[in-house]
Short mmCIF file of N, CA and C in Angstrom, two decimals:
data_model
loop_
_atom_site.label_atom_id
_atom_site.label_comp_id
_atom_site.label_asym_id
_atom_site.label_seq_id
_atom_site.Cartn_x
_atom_site.Cartn_y
_atom_site.Cartn_z
N MET K 1 -6.95 3.97 18.17
CA MET K 1 -5.70 4.65 17.84
C MET K 1 -5.16 3.86 16.62
N ARG K 2 -4.45 4.63 15.79
CA ARG K 2 -3.85 3.95 14.62
C ARG K 2 -2.50 4.56 14.26
N LEU K 3 -1.64 3.80 13.63
CA LEU K 3 -0.38 4.35 13.11
C LEU K 3 -0.64 4.99 11.74
N ASN K 4 -0.11 6.15 11.55
CA ASN K 4 -0.39 6.86 10.32
C ASN K 4 0.93 7.49 9.80
N THR K 5 1.06 7.51 8.46
CA THR K 5 2.11 8.31 7.82
C THR K 5 1.56 9.34 6.98
N LYS K 6 2.13 10.53 6.99
CA LYS K 6 1.74 11.58 6.20
C LYS K 6 2.85 12.04 5.21
N ARG K 7 2.62 12.03 3.94
CA ARG K 7 3.60 12.32 2.99
C ARG K 7 3.69 13.88 2.77
N THR K 8 4.92 14.31 2.63
CA THR K 8 5.16 15.76 2.42
C THR K 8 6.25 15.76 1.32
N LYS K 9 6.60 17.00 0.90
CA LYS K 9 7.66 17.11 -0.14
C LYS K 9 8.98 16.56 0.35
N GLY K 10 9.31 16.75 1.61
CA GLY K 10 10.50 16.30 2.19
C GLY K 10 10.56 14.91 2.69
N GLY K 11 9.49 14.12 2.39
CA GLY K 11 9.42 12.79 2.89
C GLY K 11 8.09 12.54 3.63
N GLY K 12 8.09 11.62 4.50
CA GLY K 12 6.87 11.37 5.26
C GLY K 12 7.15 11.45 6.79
N TYR K 13 6.04 11.68 7.52
CA TYR K 13 6.14 11.79 9.02
C TYR K 13 5.27 10.69 9.61
N VAL K 14 5.69 10.10 10.68
CA VAL K 14 4.94 8.95 11.31
C VAL K 14 4.42 9.45 12.68
N TYR K 15 3.17 9.04 12.92
CA TYR K 15 2.57 9.43 14.22
C TYR K 15 1.37 8.53 14.50
N PHE K 16 0.95 8.53 15.77
CA PHE K 16 -0.32 7.83 16.20
C PHE K 16 -1.42 8.83 16.11
N LEU K 17 -2.57 8.39 15.56
CA LEU K 17 -3.75 9.21 15.53
C LEU K 17 -4.86 8.54 16.34
N GLU K 18 -5.72 9.42 16.87
CA GLU K 18 -6.81 8.96 17.73
C GLU K 18 -8.12 9.63 17.19
N SER K 19 -9.13 8.85 17.01
CA SER K 19 -10.44 9.39 16.57
C SER K 19 -11.27 9.75 17.76
N TYR K 20 -11.98 10.80 17.74
CA TYR K 20 -12.91 11.19 18.75
C TYR K 20 -14.08 11.95 18.17
N ARG K 21 -15.10 12.21 19.00
CA ARG K 21 -16.25 12.95 18.57
C ARG K 21 -16.40 14.22 19.37
N GLU K 22 -16.55 15.31 18.66
CA GLU K 22 -16.71 16.61 19.36
C GLU K 22 -18.03 16.65 20.08
N SER K 23 -18.04 17.08 21.32
CA SER K 23 -19.28 17.06 22.06
C SER K 23 -20.26 18.07 21.63
N VAL K 24 -19.86 19.20 21.10
CA VAL K 24 -20.80 20.26 20.67
C VAL K 24 -21.40 19.95 19.32
N THR K 25 -20.56 19.81 18.30
CA THR K 25 -20.96 19.61 16.93
C THR K 25 -21.27 18.16 16.57
N LYS K 26 -20.88 17.20 17.38
CA LYS K 26 -21.12 15.76 17.22
C LYS K 26 -20.45 15.26 15.93
N LYS K 27 -19.38 15.97 15.49
CA LYS K 27 -18.64 15.55 14.33
C LYS K 27 -17.46 14.74 14.73
N SER K 28 -17.11 13.80 13.86
CA SER K 28 -15.88 12.97 14.12
C SER K 28 -14.66 13.74 13.71
N ARG K 29 -13.69 13.64 14.59
CA ARG K 29 -12.36 14.28 14.40
C ARG K 29 -11.22 13.39 14.71
N THR K 30 -10.02 13.72 14.26
CA THR K 30 -8.81 12.97 14.66
C THR K 30 -7.79 13.90 15.30
N ARG K 31 -6.98 13.42 16.16
CA ARG K 31 -5.93 14.19 16.81
C ARG K 31 -4.66 13.31 16.89
N SER K 32 -3.55 14.02 16.78
CA SER K 32 -2.27 13.38 16.88
C SER K 32 -1.99 13.08 18.40
N VAL K 33 -1.66 11.82 18.71
CA VAL K 33 -1.37 11.44 20.00
C VAL K 33 0.06 11.43 20.36
N LYS K 34 0.87 10.88 19.41
CA LYS K 34 2.31 10.77 19.56
C LYS K 34 3.04 10.89 18.22
N ARG K 35 3.99 11.73 18.14
CA ARG K 35 4.74 11.93 16.89
C ARG K 35 6.11 11.30 17.01
N PHE K 36 6.46 10.60 15.93
CA PHE K 36 7.80 9.89 15.91
C PHE K 36 8.85 10.60 15.10
N GLY K 37 8.47 11.40 14.14
CA GLY K 37 9.45 12.07 13.30
C GLY K 37 9.40 11.63 11.86
N ARG K 38 10.50 11.89 11.15
CA ARG K 38 10.50 11.60 9.75
C ARG K 38 10.69 10.04 9.43
N LEU K 39 9.92 9.61 8.50
CA LEU K 39 9.97 8.16 8.13
C LEU K 39 11.38 7.73 7.72
N TRP K 40 12.08 8.52 6.85
CA TRP K 40 13.31 8.11 6.41
C TRP K 40 14.31 8.08 7.53
N ASP K 41 14.31 9.00 8.46
CA ASP K 41 15.18 8.94 9.67
C ASP K 41 14.89 7.67 10.50
N LEU K 42 13.66 7.36 10.62
CA LEU K 42 13.30 6.18 11.46
C LEU K 42 13.77 4.91 10.74
N LEU K 43 13.58 4.83 9.45
CA LEU K 43 14.03 3.65 8.69
C LEU K 43 15.54 3.51 8.72
N ALA K 44 16.22 4.60 8.74
CA ALA K 44 17.69 4.59 8.83
C ALA K 44 18.16 4.01 10.14
N TYR K 45 17.39 4.39 11.19
CA TYR K 45 17.69 3.86 12.52
C TYR K 45 17.41 2.32 12.66
N ASP K 46 16.26 1.88 12.04
CA ASP K 46 15.84 0.48 12.18
C ASP K 46 14.89 0.16 10.99
N GLN K 47 15.29 -0.78 10.11
CA GLN K 47 14.51 -1.16 8.97
C GLN K 47 13.12 -1.78 9.32
N ASP K 48 12.96 -2.31 10.56
CA ASP K 48 11.79 -2.99 10.99
C ASP K 48 10.95 -2.04 11.86
N ILE K 49 11.19 -0.77 11.85
CA ILE K 49 10.59 0.13 12.81
C ILE K 49 9.04 0.23 12.69
N MET K 50 8.54 0.23 11.49
CA MET K 50 7.15 0.36 11.22
C MET K 50 6.39 -0.84 11.83
N SER K 51 6.90 -2.04 11.74
CA SER K 51 6.15 -3.15 12.33
C SER K 51 6.23 -3.09 13.87
N LYS K 52 7.36 -2.63 14.40
CA LYS K 52 7.45 -2.40 15.86
C LYS K 52 6.49 -1.37 16.31
N MET K 53 6.33 -0.27 15.62
CA MET K 53 5.39 0.73 16.01
C MET K 53 3.98 0.31 15.86
N GLN K 54 3.66 -0.53 14.85
CA GLN K 54 2.33 -1.13 14.71
C GLN K 54 2.02 -2.02 15.87
N ALA K 55 3.00 -2.79 16.32
CA ALA K 55 2.88 -3.74 17.47
C ALA K 55 2.59 -2.85 18.75
N GLU K 56 3.28 -1.76 18.86
CA GLU K 56 3.06 -0.89 20.01
C GLU K 56 1.62 -0.21 20.01
N CYS K 57 1.23 0.07 18.76
CA CYS K 57 -0.14 0.66 18.67
C CYS K 57 -1.19 -0.39 18.99
N ASP K 58 -0.96 -1.60 18.53
CA ASP K 58 -1.91 -2.74 18.78
C ASP K 58 -1.95 -3.02 20.35
N MET K 59 -0.88 -2.94 20.99
CA MET K 59 -0.76 -3.20 22.38
C MET K 59 -1.53 -2.04 23.16
N ILE K 60 -1.38 -0.84 22.70
CA ILE K 60 -2.05 0.29 23.31
C ILE K 60 -3.58 0.15 23.12
N ASN K 61 -3.95 -0.21 21.96
CA ASN K 61 -5.39 -0.50 21.67
C ASN K 61 -5.98 -1.62 22.55
N ALA K 62 -5.18 -2.66 22.73
CA ALA K 62 -5.59 -3.68 23.65
C ALA K 62 -5.74 -3.25 25.11
N MET K 63 -4.80 -2.43 25.51
CA MET K 63 -4.84 -1.84 26.88
C MET K 63 -6.00 -0.90 27.11
N GLU K 64 -6.40 -0.15 26.02
CA GLU K 64 -7.56 0.72 26.18
C GLU K 64 -8.82 0.00 26.54
N SER K 65 -8.95 -1.24 26.10
CA SER K 65 -10.12 -2.07 26.36
C SER K 65 -10.10 -2.73 27.79
N THR K 66 -8.99 -2.56 28.43
CA THR K 66 -8.85 -3.11 29.77
C THR K 66 -8.64 -1.89 30.81
N PRO K 67 -8.90 -2.12 32.06
CA PRO K 67 -8.73 -0.99 33.04
C PRO K 67 -7.27 -0.76 33.45
N CYS K 68 -6.42 -0.46 32.50
CA CYS K 68 -4.99 -0.21 32.84
C CYS K 68 -4.59 1.21 32.42
N ALA K 69 -5.35 2.16 32.81
CA ALA K 69 -5.14 3.54 32.34
C ALA K 69 -3.77 4.07 32.77
N ALA K 70 -3.24 3.73 33.92
CA ALA K 70 -1.95 4.19 34.37
C ALA K 70 -0.85 3.63 33.44
N GLU K 71 -0.90 2.38 33.09
CA GLU K 71 0.10 1.79 32.20
C GLU K 71 0.00 2.46 30.77
N LEU K 72 -1.17 2.73 30.35
CA LEU K 72 -1.39 3.35 29.08
C LEU K 72 -0.71 4.76 29.06
N ASP K 73 -0.95 5.51 30.10
CA ASP K 73 -0.36 6.87 30.19
C ASP K 73 1.11 6.72 30.19
N ALA K 74 1.71 5.77 30.86
CA ALA K 74 3.16 5.61 30.92
C ALA K 74 3.74 5.30 29.51
N LEU K 75 2.96 4.46 28.72
CA LEU K 75 3.50 4.17 27.37
C LEU K 75 3.46 5.36 26.51
N LEU K 76 2.39 6.20 26.60
CA LEU K 76 2.25 7.37 25.70
C LEU K 76 3.26 8.42 26.12
N LYS K 77 3.74 8.50 27.36
CA LYS K 77 4.64 9.57 27.73
C LYS K 77 6.10 9.15 27.54
N LYS K 78 6.36 7.92 27.01
CA LYS K 78 7.71 7.52 26.73
C LYS K 78 8.35 8.47 25.71
N ALA K 79 9.65 8.65 25.78
CA ALA K 79 10.35 9.50 24.83
C ALA K 79 10.22 8.82 23.44
N PRO K 80 10.01 9.74 22.37
CA PRO K 80 9.96 9.15 21.03
C PRO K 80 11.31 8.43 20.60
N ILE K 81 11.19 7.65 19.68
CA ILE K 81 12.43 6.98 19.12
C ILE K 81 13.32 7.96 18.57
N ALA K 82 14.52 8.03 18.98
CA ALA K 82 15.54 9.03 18.33
C ALA K 82 16.26 8.29 17.22
N ALA K 83 16.46 9.08 16.20
CA ALA K 83 17.25 8.53 14.99
C ALA K 83 18.64 8.83 15.11
#
């Protein structure tokens, strides 16, 4: 999983992406796991938000390598950060 920003005309959007492989075509794909909203709104809320989200992403990646699936599901179901 990784933290990603996508630029658009109105600014950028921040979300977690996960890579996976399709079982039928065997092609690599990505899917959005969690969306946080507009980058400018998040930065207005907290200037250090990107490093905090990166730390959360790193923690989730560390948990994926351990048998803590219930804790991982709880983290992903948390409400997104409100601006």
